[in-house]
Short mmCIF file of C-alpha atoms in Angstrom, two decimals:
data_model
loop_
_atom_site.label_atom_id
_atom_site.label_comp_id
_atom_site.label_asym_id
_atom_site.label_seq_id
_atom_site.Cartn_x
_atom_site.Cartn_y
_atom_site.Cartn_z
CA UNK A 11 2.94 0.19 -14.11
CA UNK A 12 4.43 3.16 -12.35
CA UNK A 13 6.64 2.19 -9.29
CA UNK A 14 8.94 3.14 -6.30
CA UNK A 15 12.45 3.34 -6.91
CA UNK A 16 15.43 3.96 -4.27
CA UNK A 17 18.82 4.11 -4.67
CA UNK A 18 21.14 2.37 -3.74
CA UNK A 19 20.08 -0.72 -3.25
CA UNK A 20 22.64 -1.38 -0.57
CA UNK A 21 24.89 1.45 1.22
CA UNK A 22 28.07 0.93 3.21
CA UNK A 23 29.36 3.62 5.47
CA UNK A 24 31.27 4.02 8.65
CA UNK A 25 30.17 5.25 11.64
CA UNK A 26 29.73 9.17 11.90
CA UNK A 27 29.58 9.48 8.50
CA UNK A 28 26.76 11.19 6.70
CA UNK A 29 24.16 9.08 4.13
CA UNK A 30 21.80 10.10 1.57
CA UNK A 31 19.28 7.49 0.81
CA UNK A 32 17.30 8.29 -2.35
CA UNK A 33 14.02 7.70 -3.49
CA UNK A 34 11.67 8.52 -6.56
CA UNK A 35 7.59 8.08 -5.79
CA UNK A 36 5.61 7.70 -8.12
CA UNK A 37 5.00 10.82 -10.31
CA UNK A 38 1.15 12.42 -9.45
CA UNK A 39 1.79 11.30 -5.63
CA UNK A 40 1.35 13.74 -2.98
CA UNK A 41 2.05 12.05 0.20
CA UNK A 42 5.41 10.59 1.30
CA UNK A 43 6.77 8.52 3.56
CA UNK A 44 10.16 6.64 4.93
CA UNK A 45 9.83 3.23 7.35
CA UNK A 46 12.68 1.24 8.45
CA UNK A 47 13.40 -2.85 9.13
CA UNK A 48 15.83 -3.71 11.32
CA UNK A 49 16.97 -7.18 11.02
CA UNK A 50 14.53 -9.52 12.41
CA UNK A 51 12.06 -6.56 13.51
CA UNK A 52 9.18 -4.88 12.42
CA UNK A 53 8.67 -2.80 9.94
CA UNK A 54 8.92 0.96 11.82
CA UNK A 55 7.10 4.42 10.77
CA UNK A 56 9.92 7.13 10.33
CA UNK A 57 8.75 9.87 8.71
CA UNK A 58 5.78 11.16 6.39
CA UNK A 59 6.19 14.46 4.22
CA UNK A 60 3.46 16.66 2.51
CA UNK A 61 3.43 19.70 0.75
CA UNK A 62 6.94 19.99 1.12
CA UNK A 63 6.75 19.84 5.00
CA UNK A 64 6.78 16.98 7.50
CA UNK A 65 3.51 15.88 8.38
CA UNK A 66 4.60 13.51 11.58
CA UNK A 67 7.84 11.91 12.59
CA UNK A 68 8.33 9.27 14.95
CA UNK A 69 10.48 9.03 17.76
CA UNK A 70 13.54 7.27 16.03
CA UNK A 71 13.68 10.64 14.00
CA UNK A 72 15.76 12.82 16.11
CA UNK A 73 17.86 15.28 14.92
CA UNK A 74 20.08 13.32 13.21
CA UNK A 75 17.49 12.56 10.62
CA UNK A 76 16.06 15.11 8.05
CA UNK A 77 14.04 14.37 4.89
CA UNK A 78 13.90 16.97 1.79
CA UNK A 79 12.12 17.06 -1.68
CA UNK A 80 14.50 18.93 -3.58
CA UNK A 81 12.94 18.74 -6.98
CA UNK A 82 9.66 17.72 -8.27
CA UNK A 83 10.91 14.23 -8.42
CA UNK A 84 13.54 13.06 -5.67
CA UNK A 85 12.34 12.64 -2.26
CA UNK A 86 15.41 12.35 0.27
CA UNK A 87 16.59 10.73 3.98
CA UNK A 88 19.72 12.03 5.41
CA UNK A 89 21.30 10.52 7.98
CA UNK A 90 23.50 12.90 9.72
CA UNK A 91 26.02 11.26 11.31
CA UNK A 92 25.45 7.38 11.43
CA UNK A 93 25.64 5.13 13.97
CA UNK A 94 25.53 1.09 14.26
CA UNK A 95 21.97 0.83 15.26
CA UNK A 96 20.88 2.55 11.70
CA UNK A 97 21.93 -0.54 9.89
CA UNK A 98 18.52 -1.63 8.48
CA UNK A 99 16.64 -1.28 5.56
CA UNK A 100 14.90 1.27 4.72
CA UNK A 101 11.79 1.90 2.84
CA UNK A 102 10.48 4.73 0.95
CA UNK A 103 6.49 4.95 0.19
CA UNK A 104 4.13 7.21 -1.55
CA UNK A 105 0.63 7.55 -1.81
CA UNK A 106 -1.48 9.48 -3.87
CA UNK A 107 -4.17 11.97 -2.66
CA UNK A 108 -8.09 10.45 -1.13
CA UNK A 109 -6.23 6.70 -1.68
CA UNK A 110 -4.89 5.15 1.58
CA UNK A 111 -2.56 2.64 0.03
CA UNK A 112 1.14 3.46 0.25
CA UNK A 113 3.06 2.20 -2.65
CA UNK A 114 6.60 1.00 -1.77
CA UNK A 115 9.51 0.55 -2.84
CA UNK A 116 12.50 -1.61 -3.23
CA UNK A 117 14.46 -0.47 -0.20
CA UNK A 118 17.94 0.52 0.58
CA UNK A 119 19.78 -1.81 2.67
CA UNK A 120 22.15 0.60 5.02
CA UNK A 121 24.56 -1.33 6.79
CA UNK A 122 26.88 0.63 9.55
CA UNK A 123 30.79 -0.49 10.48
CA UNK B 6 -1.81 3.26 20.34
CA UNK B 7 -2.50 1.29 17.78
CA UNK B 8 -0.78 -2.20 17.07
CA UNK B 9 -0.41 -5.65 15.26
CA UNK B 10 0.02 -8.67 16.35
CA UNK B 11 1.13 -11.38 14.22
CA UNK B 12 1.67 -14.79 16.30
CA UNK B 13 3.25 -16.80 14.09
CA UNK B 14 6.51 -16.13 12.77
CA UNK B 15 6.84 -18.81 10.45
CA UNK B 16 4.50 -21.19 8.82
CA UNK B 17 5.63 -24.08 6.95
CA UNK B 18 3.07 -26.12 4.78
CA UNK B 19 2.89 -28.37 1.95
CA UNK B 20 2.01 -27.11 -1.54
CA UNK B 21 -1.21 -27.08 -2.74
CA UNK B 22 -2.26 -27.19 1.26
CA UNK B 23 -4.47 -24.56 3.08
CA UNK B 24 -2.96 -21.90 4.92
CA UNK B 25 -4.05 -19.15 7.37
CA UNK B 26 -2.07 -16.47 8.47
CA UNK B 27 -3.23 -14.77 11.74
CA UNK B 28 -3.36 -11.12 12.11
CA UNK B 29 -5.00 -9.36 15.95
CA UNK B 30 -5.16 -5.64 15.51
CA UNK B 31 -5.90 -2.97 18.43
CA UNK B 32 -7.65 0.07 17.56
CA UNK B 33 -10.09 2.65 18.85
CA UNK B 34 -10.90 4.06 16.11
CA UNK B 35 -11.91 3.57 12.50
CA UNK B 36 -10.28 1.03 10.64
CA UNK B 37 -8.10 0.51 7.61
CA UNK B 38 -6.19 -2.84 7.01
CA UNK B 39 -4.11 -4.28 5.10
CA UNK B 40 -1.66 -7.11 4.31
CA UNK B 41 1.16 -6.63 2.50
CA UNK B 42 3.99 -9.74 1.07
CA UNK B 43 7.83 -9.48 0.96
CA UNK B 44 9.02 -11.73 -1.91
CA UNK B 45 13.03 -12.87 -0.84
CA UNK B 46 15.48 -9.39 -2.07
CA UNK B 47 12.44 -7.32 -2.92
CA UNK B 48 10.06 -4.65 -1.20
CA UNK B 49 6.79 -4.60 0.34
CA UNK B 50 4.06 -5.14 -2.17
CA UNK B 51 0.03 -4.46 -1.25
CA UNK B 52 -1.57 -8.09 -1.15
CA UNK B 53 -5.16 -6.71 0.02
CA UNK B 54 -6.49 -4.51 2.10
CA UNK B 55 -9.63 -3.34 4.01
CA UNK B 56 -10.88 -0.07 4.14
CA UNK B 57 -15.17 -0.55 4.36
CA UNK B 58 -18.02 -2.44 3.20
CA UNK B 59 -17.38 -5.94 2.16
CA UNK B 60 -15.29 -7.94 5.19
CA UNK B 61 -14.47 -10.21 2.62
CA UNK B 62 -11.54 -8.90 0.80
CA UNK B 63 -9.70 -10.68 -2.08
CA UNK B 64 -6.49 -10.60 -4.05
CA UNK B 65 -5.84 -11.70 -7.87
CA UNK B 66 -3.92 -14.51 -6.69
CA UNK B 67 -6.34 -16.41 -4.45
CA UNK B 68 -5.78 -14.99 -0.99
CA UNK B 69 -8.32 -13.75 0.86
CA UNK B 70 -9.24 -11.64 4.48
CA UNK B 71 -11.74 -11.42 6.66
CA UNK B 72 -12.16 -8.25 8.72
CA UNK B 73 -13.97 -9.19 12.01
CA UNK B 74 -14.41 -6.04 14.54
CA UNK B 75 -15.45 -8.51 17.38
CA UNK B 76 -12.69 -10.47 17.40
CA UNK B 77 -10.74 -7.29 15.89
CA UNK B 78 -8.78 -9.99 13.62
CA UNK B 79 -8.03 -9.79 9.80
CA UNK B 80 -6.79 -13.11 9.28
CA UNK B 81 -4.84 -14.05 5.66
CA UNK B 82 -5.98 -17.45 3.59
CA UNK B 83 -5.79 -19.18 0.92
CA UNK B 84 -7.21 -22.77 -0.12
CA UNK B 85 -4.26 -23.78 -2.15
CA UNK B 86 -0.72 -22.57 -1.72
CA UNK B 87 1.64 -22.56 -4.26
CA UNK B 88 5.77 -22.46 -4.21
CA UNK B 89 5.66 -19.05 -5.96
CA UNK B 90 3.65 -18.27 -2.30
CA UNK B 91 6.67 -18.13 -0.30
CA UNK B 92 7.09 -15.12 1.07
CA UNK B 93 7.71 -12.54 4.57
CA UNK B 94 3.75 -11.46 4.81
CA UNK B 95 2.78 -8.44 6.97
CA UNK B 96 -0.59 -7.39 8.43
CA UNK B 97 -0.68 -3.44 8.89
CA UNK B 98 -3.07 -1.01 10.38
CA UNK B 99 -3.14 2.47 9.60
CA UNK B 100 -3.56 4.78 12.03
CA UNK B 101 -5.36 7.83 12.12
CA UNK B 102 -2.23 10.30 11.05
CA UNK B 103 -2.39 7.72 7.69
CA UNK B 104 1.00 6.05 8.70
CA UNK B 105 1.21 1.99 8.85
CA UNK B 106 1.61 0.15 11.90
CA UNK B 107 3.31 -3.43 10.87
CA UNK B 108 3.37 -6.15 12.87
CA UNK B 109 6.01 -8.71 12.91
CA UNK B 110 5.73 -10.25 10.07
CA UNK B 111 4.78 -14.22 9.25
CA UNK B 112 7.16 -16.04 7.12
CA UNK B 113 5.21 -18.59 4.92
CA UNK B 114 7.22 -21.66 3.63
CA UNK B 115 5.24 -23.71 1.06
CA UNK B 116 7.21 -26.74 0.19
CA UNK B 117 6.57 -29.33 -2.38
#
């Protein structure tokens, strides 16, 4: 059965430094999305993506964020310039088109020193 | 806006033992539920979910939901929990810009 992958499964980075978190959806999905967990909390809407364009972002995704689909495959969250409150995990999700299920996946656990 | 409220954030219960998990939603508009389990070091995987017709809604492994718009509840149960069972479980509603609204998340301890 097709799934969700991300990579890497768990990222280390200092402070100010810049993160790529990577995900593949699953391949005839059109609809994209990226949700965080901070320890202990809820699981939070980020970001969703269509037709190579954001459709909404949520308030957490200020400019420091920025999402990308740079290949038919590979959907992307950058974090510009990190700071302690990003350590969470975070969750990448596709679904495909007239379905309203959103398939997940793993999840990358960022952690922030 | 939308939101979930899931009041308990753990519940512990014997194997083979009923269980219901509650789930209170707020929404103006049409709804689309769902319930989604966190096995320990692994993502978010659909349980069940409610989209129309049927309030009854049931898994492959024995859980079920029942959407009620009065009480605007879509509660989680199962007759007879097993070990494998334990798990984070998380109600969601989705909102009308297709984006899931989790709430808090009930952690379900079955022990033998």
């Amino acid at each position: 059965e097709p799934e969700v992958t991300q990579t890497p499964s768990h990222q280390v980075t200092q402070m100010g430094q810049e993160v790529i978190l990577r995900c593949v959806p699953i391949s005839n999905h059109l609809y994209f999305y990226w949700y965080r967990q901070i320890l202990g909390q809820k699981v939070e809407f980020l970001v969703s993506f269509y037709n190579n364009e954001i459709s909404e972002k949520s308030e957490i995704f200020d400019d420091q964020f920025s999402v990308e689909r740079p290949d038919g495959s590979n959907f992307t969250l950058k974090i510009r310039s990190t700071k302690l409150e990003d350590s969470a995990m975070y969750f990448c999700a596709s679904s495909p088109p007239f379905v309203y299920e959103q398939y997940f996946g793993p999840g990358t656990r960022l952690t922030v020193t | 806006a939308q939101s979930v409220t899931q009041l308990d954030s753990q519940v512990p219960v014997f194997e083979e033992a009923p269980v219901e998990l509650r789930c209170n939603y707020s929404s103006s508009v049409s709804v689309y539920l769902f319930w989604y389990v966190q096995y320990p070091n692994q993502g978010l995987q659909l349980l069940l979910k409610y989209l129309s017709g049927s309030t009854l809604v049931e898994s492959i492994n024995g859980f079920e939901a029942e959407f009620n718009k009065s009480q605007t509840s879509f509660h989680l149960r199962k007759p007879s929990v097993h070990i494998s069972d334990t798990a984070e479980y998380f109600c969601a509603v989705m909102d009308s810009s297709y984006k899931l609204i989790f709430g808090s998340g009930t952690r379900l301890l079955v022990r033998p």
